[in-house]
Coordinates of C-alpha atoms in Angstrom, one line a residue:
Chain B
X1 CA 19.9 151.3 -49.4
X2 CA 23.3 151.2 -51.0
X3 CA 25.4 148.1 -51.7
X4 CA 27.6 147.0 -48.8
X5 CA 31.0 147.7 -50.2
X6 CA 34.4 146.5 -48.9
X7 CA 37.3 148.3 -50.4
X8 CA 40.7 146.7 -49.8
X9 CA 43.1 149.2 -48.1
X10 CA 46.4 147.4 -48.9
X11 CA 47.8 144.0 -49.8
X12 CA 46.6 141.6 -47.1
X13 CA 49.6 140.5 -45.0
X14 CA 48.1 137.0 -44.6
X15 CA 45.3 134.9 -46.1
X16 CA 41.9 136.3 -45.1
X17 CA 38.8 134.2 -44.4
X18 CA 35.8 136.1 -45.8
X19 CA 33.2 133.5 -45.1
X20 CA 31.4 136.0 -42.8
X21 CA 30.6 138.3 -45.8
X22 CA 27.3 136.7 -46.6
X23 CA 23.8 138.3 -46.0
X24 CA 22.9 135.6 -43.4
X25 CA 25.8 136.7 -41.2
X26 CA 25.8 140.4 -41.8
X27 CA 22.0 141.2 -41.6
X28 CA 21.3 143.1 -38.4
X29 CA 24.9 144.0 -37.6
X30 CA 25.9 147.7 -37.2
X31 CA 28.8 149.1 -39.1
X32 CA 31.0 148.9 -36.0
X33 CA 30.1 145.3 -35.5
X34 CA 30.9 144.4 -39.1
X35 CA 34.2 146.2 -38.9
X36 CA 35.1 144.2 -35.8
X37 CA 34.6 140.8 -37.4
X38 CA 37.8 138.7 -37.3
X39 CA 38.9 137.6 -40.7
X40 CA 42.5 136.6 -40.2
X41 CA 44.1 133.3 -40.5
X42 CA 46.9 133.7 -38.0
X43 CA 47.2 134.8 -34.4
X44 CA 47.4 138.5 -35.5
X45 CA 43.7 139.0 -35.0
X46 CA 43.1 140.9 -38.2
X47 CA 39.5 142.4 -38.5
X48 CA 37.5 143.5 -41.5
X49 CA 37.9 147.1 -40.4
X50 CA 41.7 146.7 -40.5
X51 CA 41.8 145.5 -44.0
X52 CA 38.8 147.2 -45.7
X53 CA 37.1 150.5 -46.0
X54 CA 33.4 149.7 -45.4
X55 CA 30.5 151.6 -47.0
X56 CA 26.9 151.0 -47.7
X57 CA 24.2 149.2 -45.7
X58 CA 22.6 146.6 -47.9
X59 CA 23.9 143.2 -46.9
X60 CA 22.0 141.4 -49.7
X61 CA 24.2 143.2 -52.2
X62 CA 27.9 142.9 -51.3
X63 CA 30.9 144.3 -53.3
X64 CA 34.4 143.4 -52.5
X65 CA 37.8 144.5 -53.9
X66 CA 39.4 141.3 -55.0
X67 CA 42.8 139.8 -54.2
X68 CA 44.1 136.2 -54.5
X69 CA 44.5 136.1 -50.7
X70 CA 40.8 136.4 -50.1
X71 CA 39.5 132.9 -49.3
X72 CA 35.9 131.6 -48.7
X73 CA 34.3 134.4 -50.6
X74 CA 30.5 133.5 -50.8
X75 CA 31.0 130.3 -48.9
X76 CA 27.6 129.0 -47.7
X77 CA 25.8 131.8 -49.5
X78 CA 22.0 131.4 -49.2
X79 CA 20.8 134.4 -51.2
X80 CA 21.7 137.8 -52.4
X81 CA 24.7 138.8 -54.6
X82 CA 28.4 139.1 -54.0
X83 CA 30.4 140.9 -56.7
X84 CA 34.2 140.7 -56.5
X85 CA 36.2 143.3 -58.4
X86 CA 39.4 141.3 -59.0
X87 CA 40.7 137.9 -58.0
X88 CA 39.7 135.5 -55.2
X89 CA 41.5 132.6 -53.5
X90 CA 40.4 129.1 -52.3
X91 CA 36.9 127.8 -51.6
X92 CA 35.0 130.6 -53.3
X93 CA 31.2 129.8 -53.4
X94 CA 31.8 126.5 -51.6
X95 CA 28.6 124.9 -50.4
X96 CA 26.5 127.8 -51.5
X97 CA 22.8 127.1 -51.8
X98 CA 21.4 130.2 -53.6
X99 CA 22.3 133.7 -54.8
X100 CA 25.0 134.8 -57.1
X101 CA 28.8 135.2 -56.8
X102 CA 30.5 137.1 -59.6
X103 CA 34.3 137.5 -60.0
X104 CA 35.6 140.0 -62.5
X105 CA 39.1 138.6 -62.2
X106 CA 40.3 135.0 -61.8
X107 CA 39.9 132.4 -59.1
X108 CA 43.5 131.8 -58.0
X109 CA 42.8 129.0 -55.5
X110 CA 41.2 125.6 -55.9
X111 CA 37.8 124.2 -54.9
X112 CA 35.6 126.9 -56.5
X113 CA 31.9 125.9 -56.0
X114 CA 32.7 122.6 -54.4
X115 CA 29.6 121.1 -52.8
X116 CA 27.4 123.9 -54.0
X117 CA 23.7 123.0 -54.3
X118 CA 22.2 126.0 -56.0
X119 CA 22.7 129.6 -57.2
X120 CA 25.3 130.7 -59.7
X121 CA 29.0 131.5 -59.8
X122 CA 30.3 133.6 -62.7
X123 CA 34.0 134.1 -63.2
X124 CA 35.3 136.3 -66.0
X125 CA 38.8 135.1 -65.9
X126 CA 40.4 131.7 -65.2
X127 CA 39.9 129.3 -62.3
X128 CA 42.3 126.9 -60.7
X129 CA 41.9 123.1 -60.0
X130 CA 38.9 121.2 -58.8
X131 CA 36.3 123.7 -59.9
X132 CA 32.9 122.2 -58.9
X133 CA 35.0 119.2 -57.7
X134 CA 35.2 117.5 -54.4
X135 CA 37.5 118.4 -51.5
X136 CA 39.6 115.4 -50.4
X137 CA 37.4 112.9 -48.7
X138 CA 34.1 114.4 -49.8
X139 CA 31.6 112.1 -51.4
X140 CA 30.4 114.7 -53.8
X141 CA 31.5 117.8 -55.6
X142 CA 29.1 120.3 -57.1
X143 CA 25.6 119.1 -56.5
X144 CA 23.5 121.8 -58.2
X145 CA 23.5 125.3 -59.5
X146 CA 25.6 126.8 -62.3
X147 CA 29.2 127.7 -62.6
X148 CA 30.4 129.8 -65.6
X149 CA 34.1 130.4 -66.2
X150 CA 35.0 132.8 -69.0
X151 CA 38.6 131.6 -69.3
X152 CA 40.1 128.2 -68.6
X153 CA 40.2 126.0 -65.6
X154 CA 42.7 123.6 -64.1
X155 CA 42.7 119.8 -63.5
X156 CA 40.0 117.7 -61.7
X157 CA 37.1 120.0 -62.7
X158 CA 33.8 118.4 -61.6
X159 CA 35.6 115.6 -59.7
X160 CA 32.7 113.6 -58.1
X161 CA 30.2 116.1 -59.4
X162 CA 26.7 115.1 -58.7
X163 CA 24.3 117.6 -60.2
X164 CA 24.2 121.1 -61.8
X165 CA 26.0 122.6 -64.7
X166 CA 29.7 123.7 -65.1
X167 CA 30.5 125.8 -68.2
X168 CA 34.0 126.7 -69.2
X169 CA 34.4 128.9 -72.3
X170 CA 38.0 128.0 -72.6
X171 CA 40.0 124.8 -71.9
X172 CA 39.5 122.3 -69.1
X173 CA 42.6 120.6 -67.7
X174 CA 43.1 116.9 -67.2
X175 CA 40.8 114.6 -65.3
X176 CA 37.7 116.6 -65.8
X177 CA 34.6 114.8 -64.5
X178 CA 36.5 112.0 -63.0
X179 CA 34.3 109.9 -60.6
X180 CA 31.3 111.9 -61.7
X181 CA 27.8 110.7 -60.6
X182 CA 25.7 113.3 -62.3
X183 CA 25.6 116.8 -63.7
X184 CA 26.9 118.4 -66.9
X185 CA 30.2 119.9 -67.8
X186 CA 30.5 121.9 -71.0
X187 CA 33.8 123.2 -72.3
X188 CA 35.7 124.2 -75.4
X189 CA 38.2 121.3 -74.9
X190 CA 38.6 118.5 -72.5
X191 CA 42.0 117.3 -71.4
X192 CA 43.3 113.8 -70.9
X193 CA 41.6 111.2 -68.5
X194 CA 38.2 113.0 -69.0
X195 CA 35.5 111.1 -67.2
X196 CA 37.7 108.5 -65.8
X197 CA 35.6 106.3 -63.4
X198 CA 32.4 108.3 -64.0
X199 CA 29.2 106.5 -63.2
X200 CA 26.7 109.0 -64.6
X201 CA 26.8 112.6 -65.9
X202 CA 27.6 114.4 -69.1
X203 CA 30.8 115.8 -70.5
X204 CA 30.5 118.0 -73.6
X205 CA 33.4 119.5 -75.5
X206 CA 34.5 120.5 -79.0
X207 CA 37.4 118.2 -78.6
X208 CA 38.7 115.7 -76.0
X209 CA 42.3 114.7 -75.6
X210 CA 43.1 111.0 -75.6
X211 CA 39.7 109.5 -74.8
X212 CA 40.0 106.6 -72.3
X213 CA 39.6 103.1 -73.7
X214 CA 36.8 102.4 -71.3
X215 CA 34.5 104.7 -73.3
X216 CA 32.3 103.1 -76.0
X217 CA 31.1 104.9 -79.1
X218 CA 27.3 105.0 -79.4
X219 CA 27.2 106.8 -82.7
X220 CA 26.0 110.3 -83.4
X221 CA 23.8 112.1 -81.0
X222 CA 21.2 114.5 -82.2
X223 CA 18.4 114.5 -79.6
X224 CA 16.4 117.3 -77.9
X225 CA 18.6 117.3 -74.8
X226 CA 21.4 119.3 -76.6
X227 CA 18.8 121.9 -77.7
X228 CA 17.5 122.2 -74.2
X229 CA 21.0 122.6 -72.8
X230 CA 21.9 125.1 -75.5
X231 CA 18.8 127.2 -74.7
X232 CA 19.4 127.0 -71.0
X233 CA 23.0 128.1 -71.4
X234 CA 22.1 131.0 -73.7
X235 CA 19.6 132.2 -71.1
X236 CA 21.9 131.9 -68.1
X237 CA 25.2 132.7 -69.7
X238 CA 24.8 134.4 -73.1
X239 CA 27.5 133.3 -75.6
X240 CA 28.0 129.9 -74.1
X241 CA 25.3 128.1 -76.0
X242 CA 27.6 127.8 -79.0
X243 CA 29.8 125.5 -76.9
X244 CA 27.1 122.8 -77.3
X245 CA 27.8 120.9 -80.6
X246 CA 25.2 121.6 -83.3
X247 CA 25.4 118.9 -85.9
X248 CA 25.6 115.2 -85.2
X249 CA 28.2 115.1 -82.5
X250 CA 29.7 111.8 -81.5
X251 CA 28.6 110.3 -78.2
X252 CA 30.6 107.9 -76.1
X253 CA 29.2 106.1 -73.1
X254 CA 31.3 105.2 -70.0
X255 CA 33.2 104.7 -68.0
X256 CA 32.4 101.1 -68.7
X257 CA 34.9 100.2 -65.9
X258 CA 32.4 101.9 -63.6
X259 CA 28.6 102.0 -64.0
X260 CA 28.8 103.1 -67.6
X261 CA 25.8 105.4 -67.5
X262 CA 27.9 108.5 -68.1
X263 CA 28.6 110.1 -71.5
X264 CA 31.1 112.2 -73.4
X265 CA 29.7 114.1 -76.3
X266 CA 32.3 115.6 -78.7
X267 CA 31.8 117.7 -81.8
Chain G
X1 CA -39.1 141.2 -74.5
X2 CA -37.7 141.9 -78.0
X3 CA -36.3 138.9 -79.8
X4 CA -32.5 138.7 -80.1
X5 CA -31.0 138.3 -83.5
X6 CA -27.7 138.5 -85.3
X7 CA -27.4 139.0 -89.1
X8 CA -31.0 137.8 -89.3
X9 CA -30.4 134.6 -87.3
X10 CA -32.5 134.2 -84.2
X11 CA -30.6 134.0 -81.0
X12 CA -32.4 132.2 -78.2
X13 CA -32.4 134.1 -74.9
X14 CA -30.9 131.2 -73.0
X15 CA -27.5 130.2 -71.6
X16 CA -24.9 127.5 -71.8
X17 CA -24.2 125.9 -68.5
X18 CA -20.6 124.9 -67.7
X19 CA -18.8 123.2 -64.9
X20 CA -15.6 123.5 -62.9
X21 CA -12.9 121.2 -64.1
X22 CA -9.2 120.7 -63.5
X23 CA -6.9 121.0 -66.5
X24 CA -3.3 120.2 -67.5
X25 CA -1.4 120.6 -70.7
X26 CA 1.6 119.2 -72.5
X27 CA 3.8 120.5 -75.3
X28 CA 4.6 117.7 -77.8
X29 CA 7.4 118.2 -80.2
X30 CA 8.8 116.1 -83.0
X31 CA 11.3 116.4 -85.9
X32 CA 8.5 117.5 -88.2
X33 CA 5.2 119.3 -87.6
X34 CA 3.5 116.3 -89.2
X35 CA 4.7 113.9 -86.5
X36 CA 4.1 116.4 -83.7
X37 CA 0.5 116.6 -84.8
X38 CA 0.1 112.8 -85.2
X39 CA 1.4 112.3 -81.6
X40 CA -0.9 114.9 -80.3
X41 CA -3.9 113.7 -82.2
X42 CA -3.4 110.2 -81.0
X43 CA -2.9 111.3 -77.4
X44 CA -6.1 113.4 -77.5
X45 CA -8.1 110.7 -79.2
X46 CA -11.1 109.1 -77.4
X47 CA -11.2 112.1 -75.1
X48 CA -14.5 113.7 -75.9
X49 CA -16.5 113.4 -72.7
X50 CA -15.0 113.1 -69.2
X51 CA -17.8 110.7 -68.1
X52 CA -16.9 107.9 -70.5
X53 CA -13.4 108.8 -71.6
X54 CA -11.8 109.8 -68.3
X55 CA -10.9 113.2 -69.7
X56 CA -11.6 115.7 -72.4
X57 CA -8.6 116.6 -74.5
X58 CA -7.7 118.4 -77.7
X59 CA -5.0 120.4 -79.5
X60 CA -5.0 124.0 -78.2
X61 CA -2.5 125.4 -80.6
X62 CA 0.2 124.7 -83.1
X63 CA 3.6 125.9 -82.0
X64 CA 6.4 127.2 -84.2
X65 CA 10.0 125.9 -83.5
X66 CA 10.7 129.2 -81.7
X67 CA 7.9 128.6 -79.3
X68 CA 8.9 125.1 -78.1
X69 CA 11.5 124.3 -75.5
X70 CA 13.7 122.3 -77.9
X71 CA 13.3 124.4 -81.0
X72 CA 11.4 121.8 -83.0
X73 CA 7.9 122.0 -84.4
X74 CA 5.2 121.2 -81.8
X75 CA 1.7 121.5 -80.5
X76 CA 0.1 122.2 -77.2
X77 CA -2.6 119.8 -76.0
X78 CA -4.9 120.6 -73.1
X79 CA -6.5 117.9 -71.0
X80 CA -9.5 118.5 -68.8
X81 CA -10.7 116.2 -66.0
X82 CA -12.4 116.1 -62.7
X83 CA -9.3 116.5 -60.5
X84 CA -5.5 116.3 -60.4
X85 CA -5.4 112.7 -59.4
X86 CA -7.5 111.6 -62.4
X87 CA -5.5 113.8 -64.8
X88 CA -2.2 112.2 -63.6
X89 CA -3.5 108.8 -64.6
X90 CA -4.6 110.1 -67.9
X91 CA -1.2 111.8 -68.5
X92 CA 0.6 108.6 -67.7
X93 CA -1.6 106.4 -69.9
X94 CA -2.0 108.8 -72.8
X95 CA 1.6 110.2 -73.0
X96 CA 3.0 106.8 -72.2
X97 CA 1.0 105.0 -75.0
X98 CA 0.7 107.7 -77.6
X99 CA 3.6 110.2 -77.3
X100 CA 6.4 108.0 -76.0
X101 CA 5.6 105.5 -78.8
X102 CA 5.5 108.2 -81.6
X103 CA 8.7 108.5 -83.7
X104 CA 11.1 111.2 -82.6
X105 CA 8.7 112.7 -80.1
X106 CA 9.4 114.7 -76.9
X107 CA 7.0 115.9 -74.3
X108 CA 7.2 119.0 -72.0
X109 CA 5.1 120.9 -69.5
X110 CA 2.3 122.8 -71.2
X111 CA 1.1 124.8 -68.2
X112 CA 3.3 127.0 -66.0
X113 CA 1.5 126.7 -62.6
X114 CA 2.7 126.0 -59.1
X115 CA 0.7 122.8 -58.6
X116 CA 2.4 120.0 -60.6
X117 CA 1.4 116.7 -62.0
X118 CA 3.8 113.8 -62.6
X119 CA 4.8 113.4 -66.2
X120 CA 8.3 112.1 -66.8
X121 CA 8.3 111.2 -63.1
X122 CA 6.3 108.1 -64.0
X123 CA 7.2 107.6 -67.6
X124 CA 11.0 107.5 -66.8
X125 CA 10.6 103.9 -65.5
X126 CA 10.2 102.8 -69.1
X127 CA 13.9 103.3 -69.3
X128 CA 14.4 100.2 -67.0
X129 CA 17.3 101.9 -65.2
X130 CA 19.0 103.3 -68.3
X131 CA 17.0 106.6 -68.1
X132 CA 19.1 109.7 -67.5
X133 CA 18.0 112.7 -65.4
X134 CA 19.1 116.2 -66.4
X135 CA 18.2 119.2 -64.2
X136 CA 18.8 122.5 -66.0
X137 CA 17.9 125.4 -63.6
X138 CA 14.7 124.5 -61.9
X139 CA 13.5 122.1 -64.6
X140 CA 14.2 118.4 -64.5
X141 CA 14.2 116.4 -67.8
X142 CA 14.3 112.7 -68.3
X143 CA 16.1 111.1 -71.2
X144 CA 14.6 107.6 -71.8
X145 CA 16.4 105.3 -74.3
X146 CA 14.1 104.1 -77.0
X147 CA 14.7 102.3 -80.3
X148 CA 15.0 105.5 -82.4
X149 CA 17.3 107.2 -79.9
X150 CA 15.9 109.1 -76.9
X151 CA 12.5 110.1 -75.6
X152 CA 12.9 113.4 -73.8
X153 CA 10.2 114.2 -71.2
X154 CA 9.9 116.9 -68.6
X155 CA 9.6 115.7 -65.0
X156 CA 6.2 117.3 -64.3
X157 CA 3.6 119.6 -65.8
X158 CA 1.2 122.2 -64.4
X159 CA -2.2 121.6 -62.9
X160 CA -4.8 124.4 -63.2
X161 CA -7.9 124.1 -61.1
X162 CA -11.1 126.2 -61.5
X163 CA -11.0 125.8 -65.3
X164 CA -14.2 125.4 -67.2
X165 CA -15.8 122.6 -69.2
X166 CA -19.1 122.6 -71.1
X167 CA -19.4 125.9 -72.9
X168 CA -21.6 125.1 -75.9
X169 CA -23.4 126.5 -78.8
X170 CA -26.3 124.9 -80.8
X171 CA -26.6 125.8 -84.5
X172 CA -30.0 125.2 -86.0
X173 CA -30.7 125.3 -89.7
X174 CA -32.6 124.3 -92.8
X175 CA -30.6 121.3 -93.8
X176 CA -27.8 119.1 -92.6
X177 CA -25.4 120.2 -95.3
X178 CA -25.9 123.9 -94.5
X179 CA -25.7 123.4 -90.7
X180 CA -22.5 121.4 -91.1
X181 CA -20.9 124.2 -93.2
X182 CA -21.8 126.7 -90.5
X183 CA -20.6 124.4 -87.7
X184 CA -17.3 123.9 -89.4
X185 CA -16.9 127.7 -89.7
X186 CA -17.8 128.1 -86.1
X187 CA -15.3 125.5 -85.0
X188 CA -12.5 127.2 -86.9
X189 CA -13.4 130.6 -85.3
X190 CA -13.8 129.1 -81.8
X191 CA -10.5 127.3 -82.0
X192 CA -8.6 130.5 -82.5
X193 CA -8.9 131.4 -78.8
X194 CA -5.8 130.4 -76.8
X195 CA -6.5 128.1 -73.9
X196 CA -9.7 126.6 -75.4
X197 CA -10.2 123.1 -76.9
X198 CA -13.2 121.6 -78.7
X199 CA -12.9 117.9 -77.7
X200 CA -15.5 116.3 -79.9
X201 CA -14.9 115.0 -83.5
X202 CA -13.8 118.0 -85.5
X203 CA -15.1 120.1 -82.6
X204 CA -18.7 119.1 -83.4
X205 CA -21.3 117.0 -81.5
X206 CA -24.4 115.7 -83.4
X207 CA -25.7 113.7 -80.5
X208 CA -26.4 116.4 -77.9
X209 CA -27.8 114.8 -74.7
X210 CA -30.1 115.5 -71.9
X211 CA -29.7 114.3 -68.3
X212 CA -31.5 111.0 -67.6
X213 CA -33.4 108.4 -69.6
X214 CA -36.4 106.2 -69.5
X215 CA -33.9 103.4 -69.0
X216 CA -32.7 103.5 -65.4
X217 CA -29.2 102.4 -66.3
X218 CA -28.6 105.4 -68.7
X219 CA -27.5 108.6 -67.1
X220 CA -27.8 110.6 -70.3
X221 CA -29.8 110.1 -73.5
X222 CA -30.7 111.9 -76.7
X223 CA -31.7 115.5 -76.6
X224 CA -35.2 114.9 -78.0
X225 CA -36.2 118.5 -78.0
X226 CA -33.7 119.3 -80.7
X227 CA -34.0 116.2 -82.8
X228 CA -35.7 116.9 -86.2
X229 CA -37.2 113.4 -86.5
X230 CA -39.0 114.0 -83.2
X231 CA -40.9 117.1 -84.3
X232 CA -44.4 116.6 -83.2
X233 CA -43.4 115.6 -79.7
X234 CA -45.0 118.0 -77.2
X235 CA -41.5 119.0 -76.0
X236 CA -40.1 119.6 -79.4
X237 CA -38.1 122.8 -79.6
X238 CA -37.8 123.0 -83.4
X239 CA -39.6 125.0 -86.0
X240 CA -41.3 123.0 -88.8
X241 CA -38.7 123.9 -91.3
X242 CA -35.6 123.2 -89.1
X243 CA -33.8 120.2 -90.6
X244 CA -30.7 119.7 -88.5
X245 CA -28.9 120.8 -85.3
X246 CA -25.3 120.6 -84.5
X247 CA -23.5 121.5 -81.3
X248 CA -20.1 122.8 -80.4
X249 CA -18.7 122.1 -77.0
X250 CA -15.7 124.0 -75.6
X251 CA -13.5 123.6 -72.6
X252 CA -11.3 126.5 -71.5
X253 CA -8.7 127.5 -69.0
X254 CA -10.7 130.7 -68.0
X255 CA -14.3 131.9 -68.1
X256 CA -13.3 134.7 -70.5
X257 CA -11.6 132.3 -72.9
X258 CA -14.6 130.1 -73.1
X259 CA -16.9 133.1 -73.5
X260 CA -14.7 134.6 -76.3
X261 CA -14.6 131.2 -78.0
X262 CA -18.4 130.9 -77.9
X263 CA -18.7 134.5 -79.1
X264 CA -16.5 133.8 -82.2
X265 CA -18.5 130.6 -82.9
X266 CA -21.8 132.4 -82.8
X267 CA -20.6 135.2 -85.0
X268 CA -19.0 132.8 -87.5
X269 CA -22.2 130.7 -87.8
X270 CA -24.5 133.7 -88.0
X271 CA -22.3 135.3 -90.7
X272 CA -23.8 132.8 -93.1
X273 CA -27.3 134.0 -92.3
X274 CA -30.7 132.8 -93.2
X275 CA -29.8 132.9 -96.9
X276 CA -27.3 130.0 -96.3
X277 CA -29.9 128.1 -94.2
X278 CA -28.9 129.2 -90.7
X279 CA -32.0 129.9 -88.7
X280 CA -31.3 129.9 -85.0
X281 CA -28.6 129.8 -82.3
X282 CA -29.3 128.2 -79.0
X283 CA -27.4 126.7 -76.1
X284 CA -27.6 123.7 -73.7
X285 CA -28.3 123.9 -70.0
X286 CA -29.7 121.9 -67.2
X287 CA -31.9 124.6 -65.7
X288 CA -28.9 126.4 -64.2
X289 CA -28.6 124.4 -61.0
X290 CA -25.9 121.9 -62.0
X291 CA -23.1 124.1 -63.3
X292 CA -21.6 127.2 -61.7
X293 CA -20.8 129.0 -64.9
X294 CA -23.5 130.5 -67.1
X295 CA -22.8 131.9 -70.6
X296 CA -25.8 133.9 -71.7
X297 CA -26.1 134.1 -75.5
X298 CA -27.4 137.7 -75.2
X299 CA -23.9 138.7 -73.9
X300 CA -22.2 137.3 -77.0
X301 CA -24.0 139.3 -79.6

């Protein structure tokens, strides 16, 4: 069986909803049935076959030519792999439970990996706002699994995050981990308002801009958790283990204006 | 039937009788190898016989920093008991009182099996609400605040059923001093097998027992057939010039591990030979009807 491959024919004339391109939806469909799936976002009735050349027959291994107008890539994924060659748009990997989504380009739309509970998302380039965060009104953001971003991400990363690990090799914008209730965010640098209102959870960075006054220093932190995290990251995303501080980083607990069981660990 | 012997030492044509047990294991780490070993020795103390101690436990192997989950020096301890429920209680009490309390310690799963026993799942409550859960991949860790920082403990550890307890070797010799030297050498050799512990003091038992007693309350009593001061009894099993007997008992995760451990013990003891006072090797059994596993000494030569 060869990977099911979707090659973009031309620039999409409208935003496309690719939430159907997951193994659970494609298994058992013939090539004609797949080509007839509606993926448009307007009344034009665009189908997969209109926009993509389709090849291969293994729905557990999906390859897609990327474009920033492709939304919902890997949304609700429950297994298998989706590899995107290029960029994707909004809601990539949202609410996924298992499997892997890889993006060789950047995530141009917000809400990557929101409400995911398992599996892994790996992005080579940058990602936009609210990576692993919560969509408006949602009680929780990322609730499990692993997100690795090779570049930098926008604001509100890990907003209301509950569980899982978010790793950013580059910079994280402002308000990372706000209202967090669990999970771990590791980045090279954290922006302003990091962890504001967090109840529980861990933010780790080489630097943090303008730490909120409601975070209290608890001294240096050199306990096995950092070694466990470093080893986990090196296994899952080689090269990211170095983001975890090595020698006696400083630990701040907070947000004391909320529950105060969260922490920010800075090199 | 020709007599069995190894390096001039007589080998009784008998067998060790061993039982099915359940086992679990933990990896204990600390900032230094010294403190990892102290924590593990304390945790596996008073754990020689499952009847009176609730479990049989010992250090299986010393781990280098590369072999432990958190990159610190560590040891793996194995704990054998009757069943998973009993082991869970032992884990809670022993890790809670002896590892949690030990400076700088951390405790992780020591057996990678599907059936799991609670470890940090119960110990976390020591944190009184300040404990922090961290799930990395499929593994959940608990960070429990303590006075020297943080006690890190894995949520659960593995349970292995169908493991084996009660492999044994009896070393008979001319004098106590010579038998002790042989027994120490045998313990050292037997301990090199992975997945095997020797739960008695220094791996050695001097008070081997038989089933039953003249006193109704006693379920076990001294093994009179092997006691040198009881030579002259009709059931004495000792030669006139045998001065002392020491026993090694080994529990292991698999039949083959226990067998290999017994083999190394027998060979190490026999290597000293009659010249160093070692006369005979035997093994303990209950007639073969109580334990499912029989280790015949003739298979170990």
